[in-house]
Short mmCIF file of C-alpha atoms and ligand atoms in Angstrom, two decimals:
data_model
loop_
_atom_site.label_atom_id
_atom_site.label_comp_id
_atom_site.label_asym_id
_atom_site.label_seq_id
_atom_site.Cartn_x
_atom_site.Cartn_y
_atom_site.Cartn_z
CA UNK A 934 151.39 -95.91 119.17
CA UNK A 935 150.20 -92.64 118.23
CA UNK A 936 151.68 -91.52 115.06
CA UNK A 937 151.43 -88.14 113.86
CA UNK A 938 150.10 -86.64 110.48
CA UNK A 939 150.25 -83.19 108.99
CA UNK A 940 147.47 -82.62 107.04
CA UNK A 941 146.51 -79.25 106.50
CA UNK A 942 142.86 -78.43 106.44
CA UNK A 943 141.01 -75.30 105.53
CA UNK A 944 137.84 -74.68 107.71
CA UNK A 945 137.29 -71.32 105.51
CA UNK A 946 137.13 -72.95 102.55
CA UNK A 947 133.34 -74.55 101.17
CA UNK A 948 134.40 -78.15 100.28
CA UNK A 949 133.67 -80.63 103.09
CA UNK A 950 136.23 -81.74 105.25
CA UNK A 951 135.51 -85.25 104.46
CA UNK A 952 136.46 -84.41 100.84
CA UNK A 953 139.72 -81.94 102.00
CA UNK A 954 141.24 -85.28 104.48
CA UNK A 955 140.85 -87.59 101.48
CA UNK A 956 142.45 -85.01 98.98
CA UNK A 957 145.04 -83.98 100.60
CA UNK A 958 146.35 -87.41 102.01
CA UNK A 959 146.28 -88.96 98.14
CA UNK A 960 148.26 -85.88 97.01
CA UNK A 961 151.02 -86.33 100.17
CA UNK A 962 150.89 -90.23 98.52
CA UNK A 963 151.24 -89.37 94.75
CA UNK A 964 153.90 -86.40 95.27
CA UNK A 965 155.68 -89.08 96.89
CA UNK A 966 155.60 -86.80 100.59
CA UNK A 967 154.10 -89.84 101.76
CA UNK A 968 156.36 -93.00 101.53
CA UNK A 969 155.47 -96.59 100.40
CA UNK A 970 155.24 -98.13 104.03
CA UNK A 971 154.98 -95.19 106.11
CA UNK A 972 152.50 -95.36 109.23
CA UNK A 973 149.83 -93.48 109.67
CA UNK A 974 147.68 -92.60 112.55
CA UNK A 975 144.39 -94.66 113.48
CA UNK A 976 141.23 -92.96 112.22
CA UNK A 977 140.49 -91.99 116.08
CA UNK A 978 143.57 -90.56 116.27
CA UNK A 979 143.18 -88.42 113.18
CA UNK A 980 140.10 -87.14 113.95
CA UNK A 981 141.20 -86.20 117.34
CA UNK A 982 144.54 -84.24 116.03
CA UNK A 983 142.35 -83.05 113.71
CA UNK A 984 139.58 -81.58 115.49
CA UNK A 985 136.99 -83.32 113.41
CA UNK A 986 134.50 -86.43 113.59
CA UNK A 987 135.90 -89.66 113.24
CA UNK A 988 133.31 -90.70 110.45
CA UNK A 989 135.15 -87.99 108.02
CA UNK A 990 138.85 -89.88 108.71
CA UNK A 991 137.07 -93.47 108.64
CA UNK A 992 135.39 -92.37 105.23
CA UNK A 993 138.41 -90.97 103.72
CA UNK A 994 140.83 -93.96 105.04
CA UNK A 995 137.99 -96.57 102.90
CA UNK A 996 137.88 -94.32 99.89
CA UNK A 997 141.80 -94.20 99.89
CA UNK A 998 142.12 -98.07 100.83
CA UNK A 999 139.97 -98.96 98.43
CA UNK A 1000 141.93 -96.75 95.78
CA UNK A 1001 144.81 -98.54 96.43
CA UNK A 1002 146.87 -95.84 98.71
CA UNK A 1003 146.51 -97.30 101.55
CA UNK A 1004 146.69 -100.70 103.27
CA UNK A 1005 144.87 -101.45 106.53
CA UNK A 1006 145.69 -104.51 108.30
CA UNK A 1007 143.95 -105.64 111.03
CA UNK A 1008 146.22 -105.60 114.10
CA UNK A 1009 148.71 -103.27 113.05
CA UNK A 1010 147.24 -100.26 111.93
CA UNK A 1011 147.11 -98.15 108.63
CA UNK A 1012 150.25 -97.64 106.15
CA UNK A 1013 150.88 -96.18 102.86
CA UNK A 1014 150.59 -98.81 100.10
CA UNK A 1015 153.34 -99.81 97.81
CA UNK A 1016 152.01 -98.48 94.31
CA UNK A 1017 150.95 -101.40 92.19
CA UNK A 1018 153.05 -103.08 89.22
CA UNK A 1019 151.77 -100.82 86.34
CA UNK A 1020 152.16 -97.76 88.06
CA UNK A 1021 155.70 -99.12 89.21
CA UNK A 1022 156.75 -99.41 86.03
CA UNK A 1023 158.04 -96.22 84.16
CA UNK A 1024 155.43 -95.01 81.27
CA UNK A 1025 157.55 -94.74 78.24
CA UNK A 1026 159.43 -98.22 78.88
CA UNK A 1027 160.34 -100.98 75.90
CA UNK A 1028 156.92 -102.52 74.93
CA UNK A 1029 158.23 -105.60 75.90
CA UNK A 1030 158.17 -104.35 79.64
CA UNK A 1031 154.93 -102.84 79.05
CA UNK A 1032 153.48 -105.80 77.74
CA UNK A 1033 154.90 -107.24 81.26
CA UNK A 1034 153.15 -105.23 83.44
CA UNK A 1035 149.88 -105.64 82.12
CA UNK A 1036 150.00 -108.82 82.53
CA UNK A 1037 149.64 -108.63 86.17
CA UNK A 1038 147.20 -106.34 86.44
CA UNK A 1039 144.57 -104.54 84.27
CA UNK A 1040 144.50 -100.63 84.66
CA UNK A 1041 141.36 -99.65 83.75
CA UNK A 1042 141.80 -95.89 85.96
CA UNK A 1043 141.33 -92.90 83.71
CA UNK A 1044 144.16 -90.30 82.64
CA UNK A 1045 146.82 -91.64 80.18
CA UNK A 1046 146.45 -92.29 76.52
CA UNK A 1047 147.04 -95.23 74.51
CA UNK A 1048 151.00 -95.11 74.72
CA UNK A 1049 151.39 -98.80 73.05
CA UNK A 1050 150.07 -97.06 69.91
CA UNK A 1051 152.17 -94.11 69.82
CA UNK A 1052 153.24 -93.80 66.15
CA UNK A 1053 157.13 -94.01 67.11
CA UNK A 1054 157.93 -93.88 63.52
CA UNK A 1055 155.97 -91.51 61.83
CA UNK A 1056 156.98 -89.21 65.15
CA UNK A 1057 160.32 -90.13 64.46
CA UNK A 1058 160.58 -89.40 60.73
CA UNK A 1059 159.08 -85.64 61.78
CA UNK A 1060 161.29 -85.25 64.29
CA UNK A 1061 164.21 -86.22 62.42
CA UNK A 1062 163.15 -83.99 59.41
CA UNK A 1063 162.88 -81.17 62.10
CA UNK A 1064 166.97 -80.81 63.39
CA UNK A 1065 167.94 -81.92 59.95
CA UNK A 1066 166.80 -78.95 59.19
CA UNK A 1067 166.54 -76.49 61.48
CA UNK A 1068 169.23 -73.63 61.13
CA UNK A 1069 170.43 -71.11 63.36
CA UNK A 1070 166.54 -69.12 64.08
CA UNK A 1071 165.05 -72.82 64.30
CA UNK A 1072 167.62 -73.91 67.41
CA UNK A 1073 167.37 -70.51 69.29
CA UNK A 1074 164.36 -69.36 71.28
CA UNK A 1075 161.24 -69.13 69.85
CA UNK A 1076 158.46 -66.61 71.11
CA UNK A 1077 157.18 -67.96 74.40
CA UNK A 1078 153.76 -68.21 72.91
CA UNK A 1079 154.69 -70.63 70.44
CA UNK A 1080 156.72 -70.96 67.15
CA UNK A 1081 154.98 -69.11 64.33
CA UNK A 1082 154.60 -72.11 62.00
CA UNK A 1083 153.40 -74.23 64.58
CA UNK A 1084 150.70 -71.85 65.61
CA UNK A 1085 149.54 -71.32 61.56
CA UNK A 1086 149.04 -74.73 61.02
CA UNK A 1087 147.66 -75.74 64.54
CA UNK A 1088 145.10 -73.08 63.71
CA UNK A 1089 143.93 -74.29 60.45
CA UNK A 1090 144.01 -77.48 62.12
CA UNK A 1091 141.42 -76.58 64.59
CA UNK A 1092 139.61 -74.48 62.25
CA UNK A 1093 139.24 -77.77 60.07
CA UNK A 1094 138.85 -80.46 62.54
CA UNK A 1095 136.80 -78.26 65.58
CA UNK A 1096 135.26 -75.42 63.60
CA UNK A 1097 137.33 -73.20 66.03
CA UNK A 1098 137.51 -69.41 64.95
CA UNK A 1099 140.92 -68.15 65.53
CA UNK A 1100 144.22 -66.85 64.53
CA UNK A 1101 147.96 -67.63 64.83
CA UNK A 1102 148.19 -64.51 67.05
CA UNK A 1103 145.38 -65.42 69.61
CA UNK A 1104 146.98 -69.40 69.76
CA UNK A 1105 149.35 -70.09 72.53
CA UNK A 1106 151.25 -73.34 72.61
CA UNK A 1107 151.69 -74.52 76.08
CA UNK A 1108 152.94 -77.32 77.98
CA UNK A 1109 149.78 -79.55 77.77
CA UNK A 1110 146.71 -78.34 79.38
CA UNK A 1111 147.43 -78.15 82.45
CA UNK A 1112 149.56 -75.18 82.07
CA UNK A 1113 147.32 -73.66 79.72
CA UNK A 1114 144.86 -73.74 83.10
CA UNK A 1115 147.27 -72.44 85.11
CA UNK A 1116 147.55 -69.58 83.07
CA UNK A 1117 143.94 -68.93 82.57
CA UNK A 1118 143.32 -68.98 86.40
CA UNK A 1119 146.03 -66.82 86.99
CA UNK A 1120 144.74 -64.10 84.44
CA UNK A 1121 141.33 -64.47 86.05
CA UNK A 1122 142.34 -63.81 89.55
CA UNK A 1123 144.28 -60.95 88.09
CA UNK A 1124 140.90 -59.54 86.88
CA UNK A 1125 139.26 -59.85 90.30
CA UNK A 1126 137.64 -63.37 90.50
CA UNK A 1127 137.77 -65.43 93.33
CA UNK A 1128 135.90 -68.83 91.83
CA UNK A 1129 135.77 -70.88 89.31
CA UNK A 1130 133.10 -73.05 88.24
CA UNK A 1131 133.76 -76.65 87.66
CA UNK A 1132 132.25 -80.02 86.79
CA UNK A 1133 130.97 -82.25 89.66
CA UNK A 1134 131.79 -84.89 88.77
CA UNK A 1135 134.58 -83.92 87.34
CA UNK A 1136 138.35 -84.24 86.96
CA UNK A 1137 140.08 -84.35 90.91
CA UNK A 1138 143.38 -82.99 89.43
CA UNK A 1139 142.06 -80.11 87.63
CA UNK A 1140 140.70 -79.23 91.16
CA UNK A 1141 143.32 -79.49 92.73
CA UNK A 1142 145.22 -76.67 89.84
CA UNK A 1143 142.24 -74.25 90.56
CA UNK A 1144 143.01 -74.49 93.97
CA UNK A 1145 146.61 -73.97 94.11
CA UNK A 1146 146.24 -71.16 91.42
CA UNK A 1147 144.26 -69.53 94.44
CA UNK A 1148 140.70 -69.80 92.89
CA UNK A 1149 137.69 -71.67 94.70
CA UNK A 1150 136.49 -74.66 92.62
CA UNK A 1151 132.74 -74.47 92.90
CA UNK A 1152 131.17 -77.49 91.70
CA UNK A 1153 128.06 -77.49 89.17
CA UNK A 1154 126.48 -80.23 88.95
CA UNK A 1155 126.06 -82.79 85.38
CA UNK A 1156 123.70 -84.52 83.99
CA UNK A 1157 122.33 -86.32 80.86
CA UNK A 1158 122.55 -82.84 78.71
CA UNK A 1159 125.54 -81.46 79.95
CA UNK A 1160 126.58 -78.96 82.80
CA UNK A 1161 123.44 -77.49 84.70
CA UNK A 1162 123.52 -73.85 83.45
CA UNK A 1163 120.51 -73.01 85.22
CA UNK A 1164 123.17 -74.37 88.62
CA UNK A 1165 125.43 -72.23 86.93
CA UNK A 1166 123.73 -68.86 86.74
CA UNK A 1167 122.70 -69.24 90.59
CA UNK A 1168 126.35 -70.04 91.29
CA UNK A 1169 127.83 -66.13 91.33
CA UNK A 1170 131.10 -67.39 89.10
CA UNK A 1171 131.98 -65.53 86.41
CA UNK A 1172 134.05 -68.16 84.79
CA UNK A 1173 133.59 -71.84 83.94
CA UNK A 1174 136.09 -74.99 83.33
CA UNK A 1175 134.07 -77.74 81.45
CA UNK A 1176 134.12 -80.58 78.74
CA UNK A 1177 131.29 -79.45 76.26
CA UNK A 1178 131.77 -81.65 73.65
CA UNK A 1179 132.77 -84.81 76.05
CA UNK A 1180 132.02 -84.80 79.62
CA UNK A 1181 134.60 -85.85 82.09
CA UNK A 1182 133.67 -88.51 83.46
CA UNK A 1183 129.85 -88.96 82.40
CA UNK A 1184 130.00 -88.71 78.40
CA UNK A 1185 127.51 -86.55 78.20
CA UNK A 1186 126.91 -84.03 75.55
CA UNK A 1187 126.02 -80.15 76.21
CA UNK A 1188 122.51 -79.90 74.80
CA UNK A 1189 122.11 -77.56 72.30
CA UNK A 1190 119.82 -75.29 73.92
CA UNK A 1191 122.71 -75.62 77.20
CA UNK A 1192 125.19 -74.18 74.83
CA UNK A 1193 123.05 -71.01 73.45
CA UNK A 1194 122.40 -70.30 77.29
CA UNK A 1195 125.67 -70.33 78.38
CA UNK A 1196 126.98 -68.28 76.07
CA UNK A 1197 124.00 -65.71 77.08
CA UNK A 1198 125.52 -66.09 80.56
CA UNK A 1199 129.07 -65.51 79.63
CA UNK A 1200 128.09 -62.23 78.06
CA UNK A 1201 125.91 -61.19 80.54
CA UNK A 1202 128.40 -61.29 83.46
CA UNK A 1203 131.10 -60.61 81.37
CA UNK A 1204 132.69 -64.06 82.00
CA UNK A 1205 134.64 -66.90 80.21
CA UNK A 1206 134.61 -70.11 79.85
CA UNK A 1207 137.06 -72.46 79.74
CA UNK A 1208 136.57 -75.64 77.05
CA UNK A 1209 138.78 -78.22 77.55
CA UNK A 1210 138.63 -80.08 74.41
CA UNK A 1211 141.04 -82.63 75.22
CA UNK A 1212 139.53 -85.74 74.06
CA UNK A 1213 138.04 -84.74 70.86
CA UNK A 1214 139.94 -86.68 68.65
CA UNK A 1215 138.04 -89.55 69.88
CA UNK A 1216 134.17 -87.71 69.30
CA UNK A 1217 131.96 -90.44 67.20
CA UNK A 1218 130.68 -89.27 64.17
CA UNK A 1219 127.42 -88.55 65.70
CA UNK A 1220 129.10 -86.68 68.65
CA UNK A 1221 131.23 -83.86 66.43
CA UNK A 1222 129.63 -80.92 66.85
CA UNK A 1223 131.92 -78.22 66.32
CA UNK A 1224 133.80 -76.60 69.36
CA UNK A 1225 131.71 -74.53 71.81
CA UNK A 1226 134.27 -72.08 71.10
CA UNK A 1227 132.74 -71.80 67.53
CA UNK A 1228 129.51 -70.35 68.60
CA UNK A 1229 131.92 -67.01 70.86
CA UNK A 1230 134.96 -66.47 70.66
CA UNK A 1231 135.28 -63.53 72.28
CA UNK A 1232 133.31 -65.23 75.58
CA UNK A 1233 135.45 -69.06 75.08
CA UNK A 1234 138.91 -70.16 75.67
CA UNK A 1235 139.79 -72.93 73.54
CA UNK A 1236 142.05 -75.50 74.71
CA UNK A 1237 143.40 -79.02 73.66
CA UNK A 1238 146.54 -82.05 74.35
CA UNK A 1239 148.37 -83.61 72.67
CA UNK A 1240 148.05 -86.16 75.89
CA UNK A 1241 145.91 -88.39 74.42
CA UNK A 1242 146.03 -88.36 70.90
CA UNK A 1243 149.72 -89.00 70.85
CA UNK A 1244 151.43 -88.99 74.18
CA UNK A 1245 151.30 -87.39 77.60
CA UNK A 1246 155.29 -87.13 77.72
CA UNK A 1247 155.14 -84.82 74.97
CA UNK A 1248 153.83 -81.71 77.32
CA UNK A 1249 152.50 -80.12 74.45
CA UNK A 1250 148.61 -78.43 74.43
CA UNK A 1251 147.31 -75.14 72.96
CA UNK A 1252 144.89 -72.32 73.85
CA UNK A 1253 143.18 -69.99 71.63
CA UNK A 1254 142.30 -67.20 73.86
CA UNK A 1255 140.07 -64.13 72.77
CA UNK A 1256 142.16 -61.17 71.28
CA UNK A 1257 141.18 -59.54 74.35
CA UNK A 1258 142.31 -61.73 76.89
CA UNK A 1259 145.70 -63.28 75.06
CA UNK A 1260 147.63 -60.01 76.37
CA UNK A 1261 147.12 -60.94 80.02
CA UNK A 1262 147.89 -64.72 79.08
CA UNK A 1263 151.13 -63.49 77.33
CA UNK A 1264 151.80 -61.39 80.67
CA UNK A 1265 151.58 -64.01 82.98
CA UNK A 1266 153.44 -66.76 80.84
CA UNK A 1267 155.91 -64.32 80.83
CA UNK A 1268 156.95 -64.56 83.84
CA UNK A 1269 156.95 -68.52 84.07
CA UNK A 1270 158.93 -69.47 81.31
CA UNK A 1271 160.29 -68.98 77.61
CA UNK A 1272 158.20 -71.14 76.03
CA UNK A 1273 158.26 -75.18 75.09
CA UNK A 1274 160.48 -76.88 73.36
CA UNK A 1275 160.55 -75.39 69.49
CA UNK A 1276 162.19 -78.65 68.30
CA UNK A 1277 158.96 -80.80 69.87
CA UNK A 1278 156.36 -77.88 68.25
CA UNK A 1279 157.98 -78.19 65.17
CA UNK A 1280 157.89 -81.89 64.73
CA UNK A 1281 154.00 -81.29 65.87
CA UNK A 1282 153.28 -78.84 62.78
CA UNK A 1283 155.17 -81.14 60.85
CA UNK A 1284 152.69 -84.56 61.76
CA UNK A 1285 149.35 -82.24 60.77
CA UNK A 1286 151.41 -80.86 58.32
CA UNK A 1287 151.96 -84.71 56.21
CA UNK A 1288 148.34 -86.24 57.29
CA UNK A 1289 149.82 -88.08 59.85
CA UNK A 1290 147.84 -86.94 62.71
CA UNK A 1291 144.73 -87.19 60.92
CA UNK A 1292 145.94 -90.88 59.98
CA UNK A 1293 146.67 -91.73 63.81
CA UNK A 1294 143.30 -89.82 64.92
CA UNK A 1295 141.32 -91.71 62.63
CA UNK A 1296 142.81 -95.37 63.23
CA UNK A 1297 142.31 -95.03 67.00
CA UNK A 1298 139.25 -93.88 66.94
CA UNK A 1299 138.30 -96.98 64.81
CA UNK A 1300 140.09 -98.70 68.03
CA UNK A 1301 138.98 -97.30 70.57
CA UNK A 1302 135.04 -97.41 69.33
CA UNK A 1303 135.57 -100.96 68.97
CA UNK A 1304 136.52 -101.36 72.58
CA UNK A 1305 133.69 -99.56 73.42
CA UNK A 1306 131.78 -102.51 71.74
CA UNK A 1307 133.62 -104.72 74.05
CA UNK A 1308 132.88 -102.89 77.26
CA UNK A 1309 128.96 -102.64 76.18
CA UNK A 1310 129.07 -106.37 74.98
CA UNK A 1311 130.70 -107.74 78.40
CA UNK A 1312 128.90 -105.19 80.81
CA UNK A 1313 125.49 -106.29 79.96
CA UNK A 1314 126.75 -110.23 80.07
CA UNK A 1315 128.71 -109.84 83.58
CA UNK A 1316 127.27 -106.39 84.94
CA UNK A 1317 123.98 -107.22 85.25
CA UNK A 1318 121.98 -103.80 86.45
CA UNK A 1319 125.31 -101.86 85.38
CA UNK A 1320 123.87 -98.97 82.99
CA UNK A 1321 126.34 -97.19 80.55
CA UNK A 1322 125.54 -93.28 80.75
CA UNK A 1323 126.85 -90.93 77.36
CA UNK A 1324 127.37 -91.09 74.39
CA UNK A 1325 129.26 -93.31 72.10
CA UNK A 1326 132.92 -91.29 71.97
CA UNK A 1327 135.62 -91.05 74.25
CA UNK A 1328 137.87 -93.39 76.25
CA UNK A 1329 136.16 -94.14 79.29
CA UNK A 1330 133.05 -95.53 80.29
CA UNK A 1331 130.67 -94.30 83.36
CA UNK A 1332 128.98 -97.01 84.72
CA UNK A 1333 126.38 -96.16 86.47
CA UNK A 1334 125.50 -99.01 88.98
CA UNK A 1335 122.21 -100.17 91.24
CA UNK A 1336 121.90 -98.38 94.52
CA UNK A 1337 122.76 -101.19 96.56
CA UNK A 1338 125.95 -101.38 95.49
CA UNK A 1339 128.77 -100.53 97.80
CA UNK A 1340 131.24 -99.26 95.20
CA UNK A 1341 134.35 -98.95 97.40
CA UNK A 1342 133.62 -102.70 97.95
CA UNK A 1343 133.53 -103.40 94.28
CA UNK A 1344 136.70 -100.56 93.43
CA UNK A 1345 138.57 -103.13 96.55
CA UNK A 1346 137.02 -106.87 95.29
CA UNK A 1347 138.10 -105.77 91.62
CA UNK A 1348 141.71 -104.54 93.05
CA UNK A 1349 142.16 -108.31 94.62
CA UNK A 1350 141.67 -109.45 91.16
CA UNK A 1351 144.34 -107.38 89.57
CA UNK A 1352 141.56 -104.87 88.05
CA UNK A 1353 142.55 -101.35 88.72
CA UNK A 1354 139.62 -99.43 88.54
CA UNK A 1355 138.18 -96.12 90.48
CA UNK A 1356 134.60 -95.92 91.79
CA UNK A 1357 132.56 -92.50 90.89
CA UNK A 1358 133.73 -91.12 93.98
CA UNK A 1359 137.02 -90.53 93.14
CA UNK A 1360 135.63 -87.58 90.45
CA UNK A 1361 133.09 -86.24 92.42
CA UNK A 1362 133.49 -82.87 94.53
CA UNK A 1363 130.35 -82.07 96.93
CA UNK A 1364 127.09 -83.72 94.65
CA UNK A 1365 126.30 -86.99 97.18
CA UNK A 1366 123.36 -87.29 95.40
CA UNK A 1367 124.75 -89.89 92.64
CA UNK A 1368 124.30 -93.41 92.37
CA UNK A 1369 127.16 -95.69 92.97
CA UNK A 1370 129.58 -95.89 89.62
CA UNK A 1371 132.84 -97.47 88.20
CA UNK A 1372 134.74 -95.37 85.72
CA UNK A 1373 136.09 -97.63 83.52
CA UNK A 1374 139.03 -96.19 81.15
CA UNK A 1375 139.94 -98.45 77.93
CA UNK A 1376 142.47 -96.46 76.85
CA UNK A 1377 145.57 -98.36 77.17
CA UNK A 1378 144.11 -101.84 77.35
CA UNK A 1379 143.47 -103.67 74.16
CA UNK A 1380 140.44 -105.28 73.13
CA UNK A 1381 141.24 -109.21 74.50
CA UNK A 1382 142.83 -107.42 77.74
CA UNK A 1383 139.21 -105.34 77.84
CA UNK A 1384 137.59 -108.47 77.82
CA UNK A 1385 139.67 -110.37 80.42
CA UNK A 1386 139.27 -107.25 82.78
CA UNK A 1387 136.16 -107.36 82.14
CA UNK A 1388 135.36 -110.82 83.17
CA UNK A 1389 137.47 -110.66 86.10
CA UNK A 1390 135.56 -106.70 87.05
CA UNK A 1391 131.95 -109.15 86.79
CA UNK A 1392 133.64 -111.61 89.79
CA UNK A 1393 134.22 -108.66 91.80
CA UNK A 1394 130.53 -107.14 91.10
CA UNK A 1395 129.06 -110.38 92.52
CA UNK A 1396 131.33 -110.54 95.42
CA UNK A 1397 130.04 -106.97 96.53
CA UNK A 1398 126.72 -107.60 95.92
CA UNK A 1399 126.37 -106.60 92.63
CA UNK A 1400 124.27 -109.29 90.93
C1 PLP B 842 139.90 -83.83 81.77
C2 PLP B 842 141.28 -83.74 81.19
N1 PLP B 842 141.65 -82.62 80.58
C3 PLP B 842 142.88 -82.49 80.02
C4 PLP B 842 143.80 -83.51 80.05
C5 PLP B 842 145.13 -83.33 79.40
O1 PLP B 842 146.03 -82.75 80.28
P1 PLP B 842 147.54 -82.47 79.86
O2 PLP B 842 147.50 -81.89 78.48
O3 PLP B 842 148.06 -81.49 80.85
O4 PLP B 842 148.28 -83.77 79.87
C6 PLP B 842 143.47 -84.69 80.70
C7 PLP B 842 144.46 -85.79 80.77
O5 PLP B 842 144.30 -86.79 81.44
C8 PLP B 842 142.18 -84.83 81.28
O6 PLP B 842 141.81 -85.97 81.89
#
């Protein structure tokens, strides 16, 4: 049978076709364009329709099998996969039901928060508070950047917690980061730039933004002190996305001497750069240096989520712009929307307002370091060769593995044992050059669930060769 695929490729654009096939069939299969079931062509096929090599179909079909999208049976070809219990099950369910679908299989993939500990009541009581009170101004529209008390207090927030250097005028309340990136790219291609200099590895998603916004991603490469400014001045971008303070995925810190030279860069090519602080709640003590954003912040947009701290449902971030630049941010948003939801941003000023997300911050970061324990504790017992790059903060950990491991084997072997985990792969954009790695995300598994996974992750290791 010769099915039939579209898949559009772009043979202008600089990221390799391998990585463009493998992209662009997992977004058809998470926007749902792609069906559970659905047939696909054979990798020969592909290729051929295509009008590329069959190696670049037969590496993205492994990548994506062993990711879980797809399902290749011998004998009958290649099909979309059904999407596994925990992703079956909706987020924001009973915790009974949660509790449920962990039980048949660890996720241990990166990009939700620890929604078990959302603080339902204390959210609650702020909420309630909120339309108690709330009279006529509070239930009409707000301005679109943001209602005034919520922007005060988030900005003496961030002043207090960040060291960030900004005012209630220059904040911008957004519907979690990734509109506050949309909205950045859109003012940059506005002002004439065609790239956009990201993280490789880095976050696949955020990619995916930049290019839809119209910019090129260009990947920099990371390593143990951060983003490769040197990479970066060579690059011809005017304008960076990065995690300063917390890579994404590696952990690693920008060096101090990284962070003085990229804000010499900045101002010499009149750039920006944009810090996405979105896991800083979670620094270690050790690791809270205050916001790049500190140092310029006339060269640095600011932003941060409410994702992980609380809850991704919530679809609230921020952005603290330079006074120059919030103008053109307030332009575009304008004609987008009318703002989020004043109720939500009010309850929001209200939990800094009592202590209660300085409570929550501090009690899961106490958590989640202790899983980090866990992780370093079982890795070195069942991981043997597995070294943990970073620091101590965050909620994932990169595992950097030995060179003869064949990590799609491993991401596939630990899949059969109800681990869902995703190899380095999965982050990285064009930079081959890194050793084999598992990304291992304890954010929404507790410590004895960590431990389990764990155990069962070591199995898989050996099966693939691993120890
Ligand atoms: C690298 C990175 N930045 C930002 C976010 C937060 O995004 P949002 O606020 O749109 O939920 C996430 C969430 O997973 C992330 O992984």
């Amino acid at each position: 049978m010769s099915w039939q695929l579209a898949l559009p490729l772009d043979r202008t654009s600089r990221l390799p076709l391998a990585v463009q096939v493998r992209d662009s069939l997992r977004r058809s299969v998470e926007n749902g364009t792609l069906r559970p079931g659905t047939r696909i062509p054979s990798t020969r096929q592909l290729a051929q329709d295509l009008g590329v090599s069959r190696s670049i179909v037969v590496e993205a079909y492994e990548q994506l099998t062993a990711e879980g999208y797809l399902l290749a049976k011998r004998g009958s070809g290649t099909t979309i996969a059904e999407p596994p219990t925990s992703q079956a099950v909706p987020t924001l369910v009973s915790p009974d039901r949660d509790r449920d679908a962990a039980g048949s299989m660890w996720d241990l993939r990166t990009g939700t928060s620890d929604i078990a500990a959302f603080p339902r009541q204390d959210w609650i009581r702020c909420v309630t508070a909120v339309v108690n009170d709330a009279g006529r101004q509070e239930l009409s529209y707000a301005p679109p950047s943001g209602v005034p008390l919520t922007r005060h207090v988030l900005t003496g927030y961030l002043g207090r917690v960040r060291g960030v250097r900004t005012r209630p005028e220059d904040l911008m309340l957004t519907a979690g980061f990734a509109q506050g990136l949309a909205l950045i790219c859109n003012v940059l291609i506005n002002r004439g730039h065609g790239a956009l200099g990201v993280e490789d590895p880095g976050h696949p998603g955020e990619r995916e933004f930049v290019t839809s916004s119209g910019l090129r991603p260009v990947g920099i490469p990371v390593d143990k002190d951060g983003l490769r400014v040197d990479l970066l001045e060579r690059s011809g971008v005017r304008a960076v996305l990065m995690t300063p303070a917390n890579h994404f995925p590696t952990g690693s810190r920008l060096s101090e001497a990284r962070r003085r030279r990229l804000i010499d860069w900045a101002r010499r090519v009149d750039g920006y750069i944009l810090e996405d602080d979105f896991d800083s709640a979670f620094l270690h003590r050790s690791d809270r240096v205050p916001a790049l954003q500190s140092l310029a912040p006339e060269r640095v947009v600011y932003a941060g989520s409410a994702s992980k701290i609380l809850a991704p449902a919530l679809r609230l971030g921020w952005l603290a712009a330079p006074s120059e630049l919030m103008a053109s941010v307030e332009h575009v948003r304008a004609g987008w929307d009318i703002g989020c939801s004043g109720i939500e941003q009010l309850a929001l000023a209200r939990f800094v307002d009592t202590g209660a997300l300085d409570r929550h911050q501090r009690k899961m970061r106490t958590e989640f370091h202790k899983r980090r324990g866990v992780i370093r504790r079982y890795v070195a017992a069942h991981l043997p060769g597995a070294h943990i790059l970073g620091r101590d903060s965050g909620l994932q950990a990169y595992l950097q593995l030995p060179p003869h491991v064949d990590e799609q084997a491993l991401v596939r072997a630990a899949r059969a044992r109800s681990v869902l985990v995703r190899g380095g792969g999965f982050y990285t954009l064009a930079d081959t050059t890194r050793p084999p790695a598992l990304v291992v995300s304890y954010a929404s598994v507790n410590c004895a669930d960590l431990g389990r996974s764990l155990v069962a992750l070591g199995a898989a290791y050996r099966e693939a060769g691993g120890a």
